Every structure is written in structure tokens, then in C-alpha cells.
mmCIF file of C-alpha atoms in Angstrom:
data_model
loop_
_atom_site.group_PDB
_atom_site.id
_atom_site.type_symbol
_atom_site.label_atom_id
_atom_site.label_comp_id
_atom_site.label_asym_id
_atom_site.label_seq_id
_atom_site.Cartn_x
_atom_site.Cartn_y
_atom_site.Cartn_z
ATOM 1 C CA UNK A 1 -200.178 -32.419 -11.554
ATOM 2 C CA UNK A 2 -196.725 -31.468 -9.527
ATOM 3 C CA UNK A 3 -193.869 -32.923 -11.192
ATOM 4 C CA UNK A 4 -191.120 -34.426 -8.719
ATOM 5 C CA UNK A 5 -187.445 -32.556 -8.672
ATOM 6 C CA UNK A 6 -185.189 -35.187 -7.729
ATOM 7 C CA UNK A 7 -181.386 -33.996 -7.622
ATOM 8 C CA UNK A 8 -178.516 -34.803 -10.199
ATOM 9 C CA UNK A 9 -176.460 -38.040 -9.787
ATOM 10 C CA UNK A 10 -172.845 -36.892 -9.955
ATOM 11 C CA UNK A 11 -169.508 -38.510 -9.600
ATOM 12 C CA UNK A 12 -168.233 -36.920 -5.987
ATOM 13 C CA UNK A 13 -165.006 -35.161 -7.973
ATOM 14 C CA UNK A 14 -167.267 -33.914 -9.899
ATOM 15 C CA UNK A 15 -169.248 -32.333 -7.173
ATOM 16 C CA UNK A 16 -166.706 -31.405 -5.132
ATOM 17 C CA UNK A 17 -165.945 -29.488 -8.558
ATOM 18 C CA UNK A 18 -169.009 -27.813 -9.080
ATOM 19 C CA UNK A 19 -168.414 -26.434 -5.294
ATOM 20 C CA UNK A 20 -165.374 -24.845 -5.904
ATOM 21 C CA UNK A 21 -166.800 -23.725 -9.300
ATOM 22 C CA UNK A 22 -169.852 -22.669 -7.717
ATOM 23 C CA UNK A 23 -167.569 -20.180 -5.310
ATOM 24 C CA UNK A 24 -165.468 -18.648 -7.901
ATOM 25 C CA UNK A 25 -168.597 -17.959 -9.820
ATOM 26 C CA UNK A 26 -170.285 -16.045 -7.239
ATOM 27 C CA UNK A 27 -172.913 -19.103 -7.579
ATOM 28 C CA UNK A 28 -173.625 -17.722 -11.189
ATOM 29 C CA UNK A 29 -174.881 -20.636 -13.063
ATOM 30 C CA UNK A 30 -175.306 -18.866 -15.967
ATOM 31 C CA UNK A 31 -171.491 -17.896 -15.896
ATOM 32 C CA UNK A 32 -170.441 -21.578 -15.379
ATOM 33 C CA UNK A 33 -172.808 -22.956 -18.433
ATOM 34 C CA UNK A 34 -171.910 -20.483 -20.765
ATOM 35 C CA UNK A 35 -167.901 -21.508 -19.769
ATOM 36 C CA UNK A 36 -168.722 -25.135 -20.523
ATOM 37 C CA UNK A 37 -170.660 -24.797 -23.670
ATOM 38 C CA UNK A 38 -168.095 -22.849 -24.977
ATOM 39 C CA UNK A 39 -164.868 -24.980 -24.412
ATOM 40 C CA UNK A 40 -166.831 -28.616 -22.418
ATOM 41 C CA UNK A 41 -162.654 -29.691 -21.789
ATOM 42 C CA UNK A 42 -161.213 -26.845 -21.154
ATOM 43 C CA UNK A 43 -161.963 -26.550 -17.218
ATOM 44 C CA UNK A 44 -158.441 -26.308 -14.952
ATOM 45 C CA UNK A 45 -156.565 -29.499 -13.257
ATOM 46 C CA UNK A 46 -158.582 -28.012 -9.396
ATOM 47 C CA UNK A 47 -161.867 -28.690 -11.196
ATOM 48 C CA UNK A 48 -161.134 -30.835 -14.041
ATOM 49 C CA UNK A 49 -163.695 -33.654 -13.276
ATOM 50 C CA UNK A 50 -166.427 -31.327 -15.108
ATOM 51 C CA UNK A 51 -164.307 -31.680 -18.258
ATOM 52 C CA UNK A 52 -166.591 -33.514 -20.558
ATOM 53 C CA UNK A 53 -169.680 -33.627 -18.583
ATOM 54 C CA UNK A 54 -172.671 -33.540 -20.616
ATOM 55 C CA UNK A 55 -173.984 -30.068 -20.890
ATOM 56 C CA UNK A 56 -177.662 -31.176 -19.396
ATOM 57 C CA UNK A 57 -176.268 -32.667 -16.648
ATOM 58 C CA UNK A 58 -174.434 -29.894 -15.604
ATOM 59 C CA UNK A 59 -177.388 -27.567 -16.447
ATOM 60 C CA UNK A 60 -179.874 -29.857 -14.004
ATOM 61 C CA UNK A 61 -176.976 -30.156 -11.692
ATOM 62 C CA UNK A 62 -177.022 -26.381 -10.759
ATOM 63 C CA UNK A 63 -180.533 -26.136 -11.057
ATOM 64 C CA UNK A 64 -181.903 -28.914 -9.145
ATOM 65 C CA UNK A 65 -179.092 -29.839 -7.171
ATOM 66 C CA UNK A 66 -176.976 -32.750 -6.678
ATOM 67 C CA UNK A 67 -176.204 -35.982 -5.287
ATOM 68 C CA UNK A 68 -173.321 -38.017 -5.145
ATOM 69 C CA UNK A 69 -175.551 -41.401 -4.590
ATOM 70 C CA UNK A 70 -174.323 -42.965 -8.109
ATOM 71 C CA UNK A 71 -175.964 -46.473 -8.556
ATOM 72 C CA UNK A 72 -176.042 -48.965 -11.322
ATOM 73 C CA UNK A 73 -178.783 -48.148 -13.998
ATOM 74 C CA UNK A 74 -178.251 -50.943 -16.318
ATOM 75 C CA UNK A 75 -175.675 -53.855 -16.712
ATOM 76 C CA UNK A 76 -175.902 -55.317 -20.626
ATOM 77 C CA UNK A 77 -173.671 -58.917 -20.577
ATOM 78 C CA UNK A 78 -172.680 -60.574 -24.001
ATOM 79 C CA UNK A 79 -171.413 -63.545 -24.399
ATOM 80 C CA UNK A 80 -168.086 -63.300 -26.725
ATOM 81 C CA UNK A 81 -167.292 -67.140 -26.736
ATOM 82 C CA UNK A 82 -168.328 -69.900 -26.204
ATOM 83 C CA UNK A 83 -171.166 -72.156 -27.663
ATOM 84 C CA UNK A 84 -172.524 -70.078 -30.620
ATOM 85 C CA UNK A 85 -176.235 -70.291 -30.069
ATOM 86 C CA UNK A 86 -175.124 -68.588 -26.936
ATOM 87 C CA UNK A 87 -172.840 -65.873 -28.506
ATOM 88 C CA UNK A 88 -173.527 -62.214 -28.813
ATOM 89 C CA UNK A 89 -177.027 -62.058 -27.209
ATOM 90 C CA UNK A 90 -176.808 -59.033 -24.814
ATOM 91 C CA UNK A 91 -178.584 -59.698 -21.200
ATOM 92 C CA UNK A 92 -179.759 -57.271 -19.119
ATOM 93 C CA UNK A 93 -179.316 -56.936 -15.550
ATOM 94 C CA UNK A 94 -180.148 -54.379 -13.221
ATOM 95 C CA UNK A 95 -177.963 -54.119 -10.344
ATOM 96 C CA UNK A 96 -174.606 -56.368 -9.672
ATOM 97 C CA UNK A 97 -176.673 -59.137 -8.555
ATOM 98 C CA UNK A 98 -178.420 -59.802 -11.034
ATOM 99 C CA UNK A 99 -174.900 -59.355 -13.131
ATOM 100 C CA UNK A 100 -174.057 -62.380 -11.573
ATOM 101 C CA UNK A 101 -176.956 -64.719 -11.662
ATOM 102 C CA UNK A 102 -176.599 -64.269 -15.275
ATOM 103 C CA UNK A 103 -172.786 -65.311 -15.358
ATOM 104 C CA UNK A 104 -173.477 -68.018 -13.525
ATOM 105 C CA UNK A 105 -175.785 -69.242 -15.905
ATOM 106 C CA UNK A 106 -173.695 -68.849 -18.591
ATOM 107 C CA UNK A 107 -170.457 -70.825 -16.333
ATOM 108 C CA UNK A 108 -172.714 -74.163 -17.098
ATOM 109 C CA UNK A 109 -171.349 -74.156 -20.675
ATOM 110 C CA UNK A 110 -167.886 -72.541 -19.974
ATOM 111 C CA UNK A 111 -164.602 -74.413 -19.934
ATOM 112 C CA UNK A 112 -162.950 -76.185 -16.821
ATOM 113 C CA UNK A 113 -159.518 -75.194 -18.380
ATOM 114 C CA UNK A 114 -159.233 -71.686 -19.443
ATOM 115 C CA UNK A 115 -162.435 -69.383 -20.061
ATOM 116 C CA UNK A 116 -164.843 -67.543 -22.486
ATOM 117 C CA UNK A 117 -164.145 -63.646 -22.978
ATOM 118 C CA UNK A 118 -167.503 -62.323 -21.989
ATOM 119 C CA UNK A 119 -168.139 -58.530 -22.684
ATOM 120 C CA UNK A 120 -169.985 -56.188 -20.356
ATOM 121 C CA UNK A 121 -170.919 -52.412 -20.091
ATOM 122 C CA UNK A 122 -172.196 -50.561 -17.083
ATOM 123 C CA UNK A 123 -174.317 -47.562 -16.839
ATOM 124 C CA UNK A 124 -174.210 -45.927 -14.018
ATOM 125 C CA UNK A 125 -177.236 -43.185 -12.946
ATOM 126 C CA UNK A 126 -174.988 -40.270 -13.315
ATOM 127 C CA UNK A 127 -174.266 -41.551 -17.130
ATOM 128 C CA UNK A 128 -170.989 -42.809 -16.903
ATOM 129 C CA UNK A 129 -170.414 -46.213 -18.367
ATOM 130 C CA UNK A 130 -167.786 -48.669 -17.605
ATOM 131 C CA UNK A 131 -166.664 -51.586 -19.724
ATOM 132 C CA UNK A 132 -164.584 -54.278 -19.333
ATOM 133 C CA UNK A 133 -164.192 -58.438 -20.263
ATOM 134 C CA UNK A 134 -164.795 -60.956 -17.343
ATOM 135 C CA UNK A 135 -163.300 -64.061 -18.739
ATOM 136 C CA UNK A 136 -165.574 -66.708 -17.946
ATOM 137 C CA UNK A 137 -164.928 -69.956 -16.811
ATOM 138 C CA UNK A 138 -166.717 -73.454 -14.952
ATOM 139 C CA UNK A 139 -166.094 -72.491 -11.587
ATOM 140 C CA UNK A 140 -167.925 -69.035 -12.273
ATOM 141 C CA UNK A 141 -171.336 -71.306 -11.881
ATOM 142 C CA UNK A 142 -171.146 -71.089 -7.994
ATOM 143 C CA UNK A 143 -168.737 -67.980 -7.767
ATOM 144 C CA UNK A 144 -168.943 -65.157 -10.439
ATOM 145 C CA UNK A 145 -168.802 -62.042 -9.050
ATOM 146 C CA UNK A 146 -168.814 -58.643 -11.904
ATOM 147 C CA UNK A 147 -168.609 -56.621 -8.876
ATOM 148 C CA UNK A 148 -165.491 -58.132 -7.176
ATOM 149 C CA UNK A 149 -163.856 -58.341 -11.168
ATOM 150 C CA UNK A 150 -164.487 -54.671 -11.455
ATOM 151 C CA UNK A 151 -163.280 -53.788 -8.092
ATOM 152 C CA UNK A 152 -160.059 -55.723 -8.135
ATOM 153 C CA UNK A 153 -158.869 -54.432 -11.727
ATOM 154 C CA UNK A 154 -159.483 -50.892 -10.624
ATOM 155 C CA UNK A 155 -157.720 -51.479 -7.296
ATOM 156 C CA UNK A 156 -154.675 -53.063 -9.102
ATOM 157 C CA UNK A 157 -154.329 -49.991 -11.381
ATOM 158 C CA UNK A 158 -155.307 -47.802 -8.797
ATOM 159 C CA UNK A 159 -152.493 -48.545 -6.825
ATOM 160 C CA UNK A 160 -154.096 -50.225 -4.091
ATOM 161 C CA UNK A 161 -154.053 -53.819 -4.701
ATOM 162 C CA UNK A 162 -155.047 -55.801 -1.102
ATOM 163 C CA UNK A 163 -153.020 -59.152 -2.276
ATOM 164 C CA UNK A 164 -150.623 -59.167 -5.585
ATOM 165 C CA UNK A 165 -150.472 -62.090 -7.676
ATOM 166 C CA UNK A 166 -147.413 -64.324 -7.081
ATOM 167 C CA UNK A 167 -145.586 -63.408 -10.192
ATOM 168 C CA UNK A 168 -145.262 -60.034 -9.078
ATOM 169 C CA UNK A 169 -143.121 -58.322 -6.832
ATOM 170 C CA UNK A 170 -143.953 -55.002 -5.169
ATOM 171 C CA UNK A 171 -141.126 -53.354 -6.838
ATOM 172 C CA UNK A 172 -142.522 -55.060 -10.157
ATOM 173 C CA UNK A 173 -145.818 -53.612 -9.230
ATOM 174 C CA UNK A 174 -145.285 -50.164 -8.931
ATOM 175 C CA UNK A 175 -143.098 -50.267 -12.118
ATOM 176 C CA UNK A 176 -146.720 -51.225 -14.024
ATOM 177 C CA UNK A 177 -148.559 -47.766 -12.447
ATOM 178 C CA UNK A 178 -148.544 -44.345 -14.209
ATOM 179 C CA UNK A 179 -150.418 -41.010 -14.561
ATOM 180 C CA UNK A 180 -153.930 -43.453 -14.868
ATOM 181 C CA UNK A 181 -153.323 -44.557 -11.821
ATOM 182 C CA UNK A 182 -155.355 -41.093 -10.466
ATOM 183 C CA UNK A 183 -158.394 -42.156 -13.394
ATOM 184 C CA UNK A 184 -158.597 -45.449 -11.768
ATOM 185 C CA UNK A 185 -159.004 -44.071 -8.017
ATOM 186 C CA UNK A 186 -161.641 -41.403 -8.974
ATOM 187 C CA UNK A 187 -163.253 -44.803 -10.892
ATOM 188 C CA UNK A 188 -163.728 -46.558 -7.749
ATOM 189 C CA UNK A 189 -164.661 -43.396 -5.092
ATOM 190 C CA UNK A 190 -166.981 -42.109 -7.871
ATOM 191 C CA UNK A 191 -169.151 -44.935 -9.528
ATOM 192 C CA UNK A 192 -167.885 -48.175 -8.202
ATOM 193 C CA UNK A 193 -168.033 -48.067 -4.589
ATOM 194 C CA UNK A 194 -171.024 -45.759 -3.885
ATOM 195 C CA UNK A 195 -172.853 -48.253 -6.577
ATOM 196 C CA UNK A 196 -172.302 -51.344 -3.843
ATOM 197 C CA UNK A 197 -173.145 -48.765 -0.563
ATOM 198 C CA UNK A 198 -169.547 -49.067 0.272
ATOM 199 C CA UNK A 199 -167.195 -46.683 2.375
ATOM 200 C CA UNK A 200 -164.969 -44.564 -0.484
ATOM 201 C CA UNK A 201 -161.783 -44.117 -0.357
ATOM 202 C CA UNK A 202 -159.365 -41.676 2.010
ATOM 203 C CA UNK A 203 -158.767 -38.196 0.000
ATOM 204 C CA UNK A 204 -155.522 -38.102 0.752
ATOM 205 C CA UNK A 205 -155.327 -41.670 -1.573
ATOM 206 C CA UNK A 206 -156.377 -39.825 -4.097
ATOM 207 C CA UNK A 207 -154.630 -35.899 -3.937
ATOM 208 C CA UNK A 208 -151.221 -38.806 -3.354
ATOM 209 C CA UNK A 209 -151.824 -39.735 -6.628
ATOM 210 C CA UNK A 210 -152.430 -36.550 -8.854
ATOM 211 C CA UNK A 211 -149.003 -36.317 -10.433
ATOM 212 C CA UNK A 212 -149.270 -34.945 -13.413
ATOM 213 C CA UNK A 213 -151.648 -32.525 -14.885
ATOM 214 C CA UNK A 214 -154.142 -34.677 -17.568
ATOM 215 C CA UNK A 215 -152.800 -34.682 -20.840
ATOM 216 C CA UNK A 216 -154.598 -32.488 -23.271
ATOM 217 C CA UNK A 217 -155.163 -35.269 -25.816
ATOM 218 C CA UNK A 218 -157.104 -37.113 -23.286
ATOM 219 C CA UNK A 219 -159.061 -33.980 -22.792
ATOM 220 C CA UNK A 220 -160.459 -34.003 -25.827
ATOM 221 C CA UNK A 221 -164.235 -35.137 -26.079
ATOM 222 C CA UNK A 222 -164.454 -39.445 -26.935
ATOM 223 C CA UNK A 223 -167.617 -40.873 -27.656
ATOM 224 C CA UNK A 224 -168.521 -44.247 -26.715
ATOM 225 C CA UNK A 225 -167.790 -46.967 -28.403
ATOM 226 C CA UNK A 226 -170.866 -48.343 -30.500
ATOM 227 C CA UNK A 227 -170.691 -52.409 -30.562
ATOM 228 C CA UNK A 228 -172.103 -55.389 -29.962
ATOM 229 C CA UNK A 229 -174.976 -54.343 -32.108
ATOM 230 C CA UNK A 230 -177.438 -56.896 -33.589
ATOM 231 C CA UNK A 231 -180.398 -56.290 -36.387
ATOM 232 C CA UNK A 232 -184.006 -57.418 -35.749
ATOM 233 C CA UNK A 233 -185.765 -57.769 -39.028
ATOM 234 C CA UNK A 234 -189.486 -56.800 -38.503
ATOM 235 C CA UNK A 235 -192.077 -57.162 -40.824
ATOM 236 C CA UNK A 236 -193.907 -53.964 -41.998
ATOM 237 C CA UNK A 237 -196.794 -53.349 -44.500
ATOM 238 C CA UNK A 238 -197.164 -54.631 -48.306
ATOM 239 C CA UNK A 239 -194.609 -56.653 -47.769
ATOM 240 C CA UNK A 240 -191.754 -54.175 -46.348
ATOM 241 C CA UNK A 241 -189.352 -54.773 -43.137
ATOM 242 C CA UNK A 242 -188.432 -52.413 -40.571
ATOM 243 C CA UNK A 243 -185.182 -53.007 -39.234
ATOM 244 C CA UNK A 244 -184.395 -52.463 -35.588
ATOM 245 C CA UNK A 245 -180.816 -52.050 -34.485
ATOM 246 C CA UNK A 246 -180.077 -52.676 -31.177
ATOM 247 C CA UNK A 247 -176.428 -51.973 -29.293
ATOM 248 C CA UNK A 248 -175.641 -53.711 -26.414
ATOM 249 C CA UNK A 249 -178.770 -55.142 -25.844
ATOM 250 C CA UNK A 250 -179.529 -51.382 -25.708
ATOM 251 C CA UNK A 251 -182.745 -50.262 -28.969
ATOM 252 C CA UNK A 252 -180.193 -47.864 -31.238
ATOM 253 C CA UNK A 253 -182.166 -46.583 -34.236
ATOM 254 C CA UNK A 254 -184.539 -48.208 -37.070
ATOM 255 C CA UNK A 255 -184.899 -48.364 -40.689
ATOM 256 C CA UNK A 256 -187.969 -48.288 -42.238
ATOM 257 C CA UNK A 257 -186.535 -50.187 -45.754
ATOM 258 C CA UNK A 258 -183.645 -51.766 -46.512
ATOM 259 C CA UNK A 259 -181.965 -49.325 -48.719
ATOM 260 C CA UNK A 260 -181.907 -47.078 -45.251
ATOM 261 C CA UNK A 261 -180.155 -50.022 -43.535
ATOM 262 C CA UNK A 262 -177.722 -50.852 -46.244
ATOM 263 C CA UNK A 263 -176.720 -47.006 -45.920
ATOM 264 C CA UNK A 264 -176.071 -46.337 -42.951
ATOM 265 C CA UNK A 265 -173.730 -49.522 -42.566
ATOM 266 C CA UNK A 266 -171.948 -48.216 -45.369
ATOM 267 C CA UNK A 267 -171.443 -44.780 -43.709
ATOM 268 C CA UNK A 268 -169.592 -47.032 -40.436
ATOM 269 C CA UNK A 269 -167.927 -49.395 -42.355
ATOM 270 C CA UNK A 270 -169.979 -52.408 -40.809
ATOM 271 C CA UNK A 271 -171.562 -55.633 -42.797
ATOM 272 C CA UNK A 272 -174.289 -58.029 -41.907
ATOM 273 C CA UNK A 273 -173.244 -61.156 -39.586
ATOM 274 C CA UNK A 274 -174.635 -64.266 -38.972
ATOM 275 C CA UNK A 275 -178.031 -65.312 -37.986
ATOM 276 C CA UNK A 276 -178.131 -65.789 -34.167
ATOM 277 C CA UNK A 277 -181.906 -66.164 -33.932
ATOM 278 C CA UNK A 278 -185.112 -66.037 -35.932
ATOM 279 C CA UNK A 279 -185.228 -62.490 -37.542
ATOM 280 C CA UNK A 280 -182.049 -61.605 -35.815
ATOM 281 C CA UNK A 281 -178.738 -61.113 -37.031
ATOM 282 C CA UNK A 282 -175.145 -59.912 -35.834
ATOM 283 C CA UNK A 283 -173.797 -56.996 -37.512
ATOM 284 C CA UNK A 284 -169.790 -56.991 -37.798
ATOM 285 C CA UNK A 285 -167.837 -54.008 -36.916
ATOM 286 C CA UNK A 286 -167.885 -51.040 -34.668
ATOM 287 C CA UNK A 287 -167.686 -47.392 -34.517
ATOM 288 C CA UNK A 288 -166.861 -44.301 -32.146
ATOM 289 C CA UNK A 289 -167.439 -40.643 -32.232
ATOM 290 C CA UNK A 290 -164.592 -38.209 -31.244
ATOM 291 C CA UNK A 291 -164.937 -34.560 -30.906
ATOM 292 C CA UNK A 292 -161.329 -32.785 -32.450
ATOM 293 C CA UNK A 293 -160.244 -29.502 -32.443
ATOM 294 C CA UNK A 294 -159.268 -28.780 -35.601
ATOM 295 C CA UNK A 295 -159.126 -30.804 -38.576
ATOM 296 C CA UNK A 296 -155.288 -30.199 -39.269
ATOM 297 C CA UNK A 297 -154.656 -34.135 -38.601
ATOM 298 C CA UNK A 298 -157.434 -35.721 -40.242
ATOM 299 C CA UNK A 299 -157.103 -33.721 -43.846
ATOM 300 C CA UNK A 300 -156.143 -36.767 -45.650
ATOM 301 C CA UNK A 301 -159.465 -38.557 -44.556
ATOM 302 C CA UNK A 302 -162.320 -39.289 -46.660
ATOM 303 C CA UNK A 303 -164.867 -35.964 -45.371
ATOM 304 C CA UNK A 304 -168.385 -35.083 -44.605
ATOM 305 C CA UNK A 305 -169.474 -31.489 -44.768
ATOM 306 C CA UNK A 306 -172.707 -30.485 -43.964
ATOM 307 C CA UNK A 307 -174.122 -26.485 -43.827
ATOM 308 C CA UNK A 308 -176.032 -26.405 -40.043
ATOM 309 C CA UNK A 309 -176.669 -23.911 -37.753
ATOM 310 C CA UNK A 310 -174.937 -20.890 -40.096
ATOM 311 C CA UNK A 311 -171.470 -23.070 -39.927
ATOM 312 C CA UNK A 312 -170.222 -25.778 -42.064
ATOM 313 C CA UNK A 313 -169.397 -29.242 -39.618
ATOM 314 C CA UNK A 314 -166.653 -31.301 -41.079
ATOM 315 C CA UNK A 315 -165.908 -34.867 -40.038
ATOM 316 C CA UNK A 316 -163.713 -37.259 -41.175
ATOM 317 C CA UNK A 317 -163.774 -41.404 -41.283
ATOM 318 C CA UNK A 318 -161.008 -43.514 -40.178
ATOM 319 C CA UNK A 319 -161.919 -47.291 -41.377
ATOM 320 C CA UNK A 320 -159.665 -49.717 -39.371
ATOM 321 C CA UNK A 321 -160.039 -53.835 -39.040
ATOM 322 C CA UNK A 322 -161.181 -53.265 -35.050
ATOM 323 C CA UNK A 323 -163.190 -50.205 -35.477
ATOM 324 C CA UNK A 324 -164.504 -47.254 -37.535
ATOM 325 C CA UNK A 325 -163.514 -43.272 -36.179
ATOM 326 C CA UNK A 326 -165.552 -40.868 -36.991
ATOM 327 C CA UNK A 327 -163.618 -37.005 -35.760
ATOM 328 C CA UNK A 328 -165.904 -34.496 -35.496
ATOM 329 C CA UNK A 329 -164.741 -30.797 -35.630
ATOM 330 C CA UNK A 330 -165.425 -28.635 -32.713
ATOM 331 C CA UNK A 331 -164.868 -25.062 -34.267
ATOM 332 C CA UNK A 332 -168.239 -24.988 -35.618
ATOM 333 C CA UNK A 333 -170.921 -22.241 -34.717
ATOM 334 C CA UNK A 334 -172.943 -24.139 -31.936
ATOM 335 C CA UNK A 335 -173.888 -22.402 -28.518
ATOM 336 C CA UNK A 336 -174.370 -25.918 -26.618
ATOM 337 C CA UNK A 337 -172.113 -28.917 -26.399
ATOM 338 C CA UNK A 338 -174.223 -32.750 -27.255
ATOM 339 C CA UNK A 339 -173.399 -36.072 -26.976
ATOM 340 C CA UNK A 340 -173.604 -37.979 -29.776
ATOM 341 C CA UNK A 341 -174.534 -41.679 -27.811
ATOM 342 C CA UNK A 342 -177.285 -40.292 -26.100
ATOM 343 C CA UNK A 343 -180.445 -40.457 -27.617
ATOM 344 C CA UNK A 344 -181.002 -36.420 -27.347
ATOM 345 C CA UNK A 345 -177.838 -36.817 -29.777
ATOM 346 C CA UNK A 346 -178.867 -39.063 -32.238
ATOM 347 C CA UNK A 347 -180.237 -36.108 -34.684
ATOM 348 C CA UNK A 348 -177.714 -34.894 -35.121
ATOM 349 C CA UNK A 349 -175.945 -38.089 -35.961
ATOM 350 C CA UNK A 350 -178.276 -38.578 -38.265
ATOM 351 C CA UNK A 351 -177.838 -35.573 -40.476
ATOM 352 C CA UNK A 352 -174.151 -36.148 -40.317
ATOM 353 C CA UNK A 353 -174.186 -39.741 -41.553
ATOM 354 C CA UNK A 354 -176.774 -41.255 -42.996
ATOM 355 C CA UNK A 355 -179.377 -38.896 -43.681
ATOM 356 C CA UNK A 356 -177.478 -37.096 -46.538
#
């Protein structure tokens, strides 16, 4: 049986990246991977879009080649207000049009004056996600459009807003951009665009607007936020329920008792919701990963220290009302870089949590 090699989906900074990279290498691949799994953020400003890339992607990127065809892979759409047998059920669409068949559905029960915060995510196939709040409202039933939100709040902070809202003059406008305004560009000519089969924008538009070098804070490897999750009690044998955790609409993990389940909830700081269906329930709170450098500013943290790999890993938790931080320490003996909210990462989450 032949197996079909279909090229990498990458952003098109990041390819035009990997060319450069590619070049000063002498095309060594092994050179370039060994670079990233040592230090993932520490590429410089010329080729800075591989900073953070997931070390498989990169790996299948110079292996199999690339492509800079980045399309939607899955749209999740919860419902934040609003009616609450209607409330935090995640949808699932699979392109933007089917994004906004489902807002439209959910504009019937939305307010004439004012609107319902409705959360989103959006995977793209190159593994970037974007998220954002459309705020719902009536006349969304005829006219939603996820596509056209998206666009136009990137364009505003991009710096290339086609028609500015009354309140603001152009003077007032260009007070509101800064150093993100670059972040929100490379949004739009990487994932956005290319994901609707529309023309990107003019390189010059975006070299204009690279300023200032990235800070090295926002270098630093940042999970994804874990949310929206819900619980799906399932019953199991002699009596016993298996509990499915879903985020996002997204399947998560499972617990095969409850005294699994109660743990690892403890370990984020979350707590059981409401009942929003038969066997389902809302679970309150969030959570994010971060990847630090050293553990100098998180010292006065509860810890978790756990012997792998001939190292000891460290992280720390951070329990706030909107969300729990876990920091993971980077100096640790590990020869490739993971992501912890990828299921190839989840392991390892596991013995750092709520396995112990």
C-alpha cells in the first residue's frame, strides 16, 4: 500500500522563513531542527515567523515540503449568552460558511437592541488557531458573516481599515496602532485571506510595518487557552461512569472514575457547572500552559516537580478568578520541543498534573 506525501501547510512568513533558513543552512535540515529544538524562540527578527512553530511541523516541512494553501480545518461556535438551554454548547462548522449558517440560527433568539457575546475558535490546516467574540444580534439571522468580523478587526488593527467608524478620526486612528499592528498583517496574509481564496496583501504593507524588533516576552512559548470545556457523564460497567471532557466542542481527555475527574479539576483550579443537557455538564474555569525560561519569577508559586528524562521539570500554578497558569520551565534535559494542546502533548501533561 503507497502512502500519499502531501506537503506542509505553512503560514507564507513562515515559508518565506524556512527559504532564507534553508540558504544559510546550506539546505541542512538537520542543522535547522537541531537549532529549533534547542532554543524553538530564539530564531532572529529576518526569520522570526519559525519562532514557536511546532517542532513536527517544521520537521515534515523540510522533509515533505511545503505549501502556503492554509484553509480552515475546523470552526467550534459557543454560545456565551443568551437563552440558557442554548448557552455553552460548542457547534462545529467546517469552513466560514457553514460558520455562518450556524450564527444565523442562533440570531432567531438574539436581541433587536444590543447582542449576545458568542465565542469562537478557528483552526486553521497549518495549526494556528484564531479566537475572537462575534457579538450576536437579530439582524445577524439574514446577515452574519464570521468571515467579514474576522477580516475587519484584523484590518482595523492592521492598519488598513477600508471605512473608520464615525467616532474616529484618522489622526485618532493611528494614535490606537502599535508594534501589533505587524502581528495583525501577517494574521490576515497568512491564515485569513488564503483561507477565503483571496488576493494577500502587498509586501511592502507589511516590511512598512515592522518597527520594532518582537519583544522577547512575547517570544516566549504560550499555550492555548483551554475553555469552554463541558463533561459528558457516560455510564461504564458495575455501575461506574466514564467521564468525557470535551473543549470547545473539541474530545479533551477521559476519566475512567470519578476520583480521576475530581483530580484533575483540582490540579486547574476548575469546579463542576450546571447541567446543560442530559449527562452533560459545564465545567467553570479555564487554564493555559506557558513555557518560561527560568523559574526566577514564579518561586513564590505553589510547585510541581517531577524526575523525567534524567532532569527534574518544575512548574508552577497561578490560580486567578479568569483563568488558571500553569509556567513550565524550559531548562530541562529534553532534545525536542512539544506542545502541550496537541494531542501528541497530552502525555506529558498528564504526568505533570494529574497523574502524580
Amino acid at each position: 500500500m503507497t502512502r500519499t506525501i502531501y506537503p506542509e501547510p505553512v503560514g507564507k512568513s513562515q515559508a518565506g522563513a524556512l527559504e532564507k533558513l534553508q540558504h544559510t543552512f546550506g539546505y541542512n535540515s538537520k542543522g535547522i531542527l537541531e537549532s529549533h529544538a534547542k532554543n524553538p524562540n530564539g530564531w532572529n527578527l529576518e526569520v522570526h515567523a519559525l519562532n514557536g512553530m511546532e517542532y513536527r511541523q517544521l520537521k515534515r516541512a523540510l522533509k515533505f515540503g511545503y505549501t502556503t494553501d492554509v484553509k480552515v480545518k475546523r470552526i467550534v461556535i459557543t454560545r456565551g449568552e443568551g437563552p440558557n438551554h442554548e448557552c455553552h454548547i460548542p457547534y462545529i462548522a467546517k469552513n466560514w460558511e457553514d460558520a455562518d449558517e450556524i450564527l444565523k440560527r442562533m440570531a432567531l433568539t438574539a436581541p433587536e437592541i444590543g447582542y449576545y457575546k458568542t465565542d469562537f475558535e478557528i483552526l486553521f490546516t497549518n495549526g494556528d488557531t484564531y479566537r475572537g467574540t462575534y457579538e450576536l444580534s437579530y439582524k445577524d439571522r439574514l446577515e452574519a458573516s464570521l468571515y467579514g468580523h474576522v477580516t475587519n478587526h484584523c484590518e482595523f488593527y492592521g492598519g488598513i481599515c477600508k471605512k473608520l467608524p464615525d467616532h474616529l478620526t484618522d489622526d485618532q486612528y493611528l494614535s490606537l496602532l502599535d508594534e501589533n499592528t505587524y502581528r495583525y498583517l501577517l494574521l490576515l496574509d497568512d491564515l485569513i485571506y488564503p483561507s477565503a481564496n483571496q488576493i494577500g496583501l502587498d509586501p511592502e504593507i507589511i516590511r512598512a510595518a515592522i518597527t520594532k524588533p518582537i519583544k522577547q516576552e512575547e517570544q516566549l512559548y504560550r499555550g492555548s487557552l483551554t475553555s469552554n470545556l463541558t463533561v459528558l457523564k457516560v455510564e461504564g460497567h458495575q455501575d461506574s461512569c466514564i467521564y468525557k471532557v470535551l473543549s470547545n466542542g473539541y474530545s479533551y481527555s477521559s476519566f475512567s472514575n470519578s476520583e480521576a475527574f475530581n483530580k484533575w479539576m483540582d490540579k486547574f483550579g476548575l469546579s463542576l457547572g450546571e447541567q446543560i443537557r442530559n449527562d452533560t455538564y459545564h465545567i467553570n474555569g479555564s487554564y493555559r500552559i506557558k513555557m518560561v525560561p527560568d523559574r526566577s519569577l514564579y518561586l513564590h508559586l505553589p510547585q510541581i516537580a517531577i524526575l523525567m528524562n534524567g532532569g527534574m521539570v518544575r512548574a508552577y500554578k497561578e490560580l486567578t478568578p479568569e483563568v488558571t497558569n500553569i509556567y513550565v520551565v524550559m531548562n530541562y534535559k529534553e532534545s525536542f520541543h512539544f506542545d502541550y494542546t496537541k494531542p501528541s502533548g497530552q502525555w506529558y501533561l498528564r504526568k505533570f498534573f494529574w497523574d502524580k
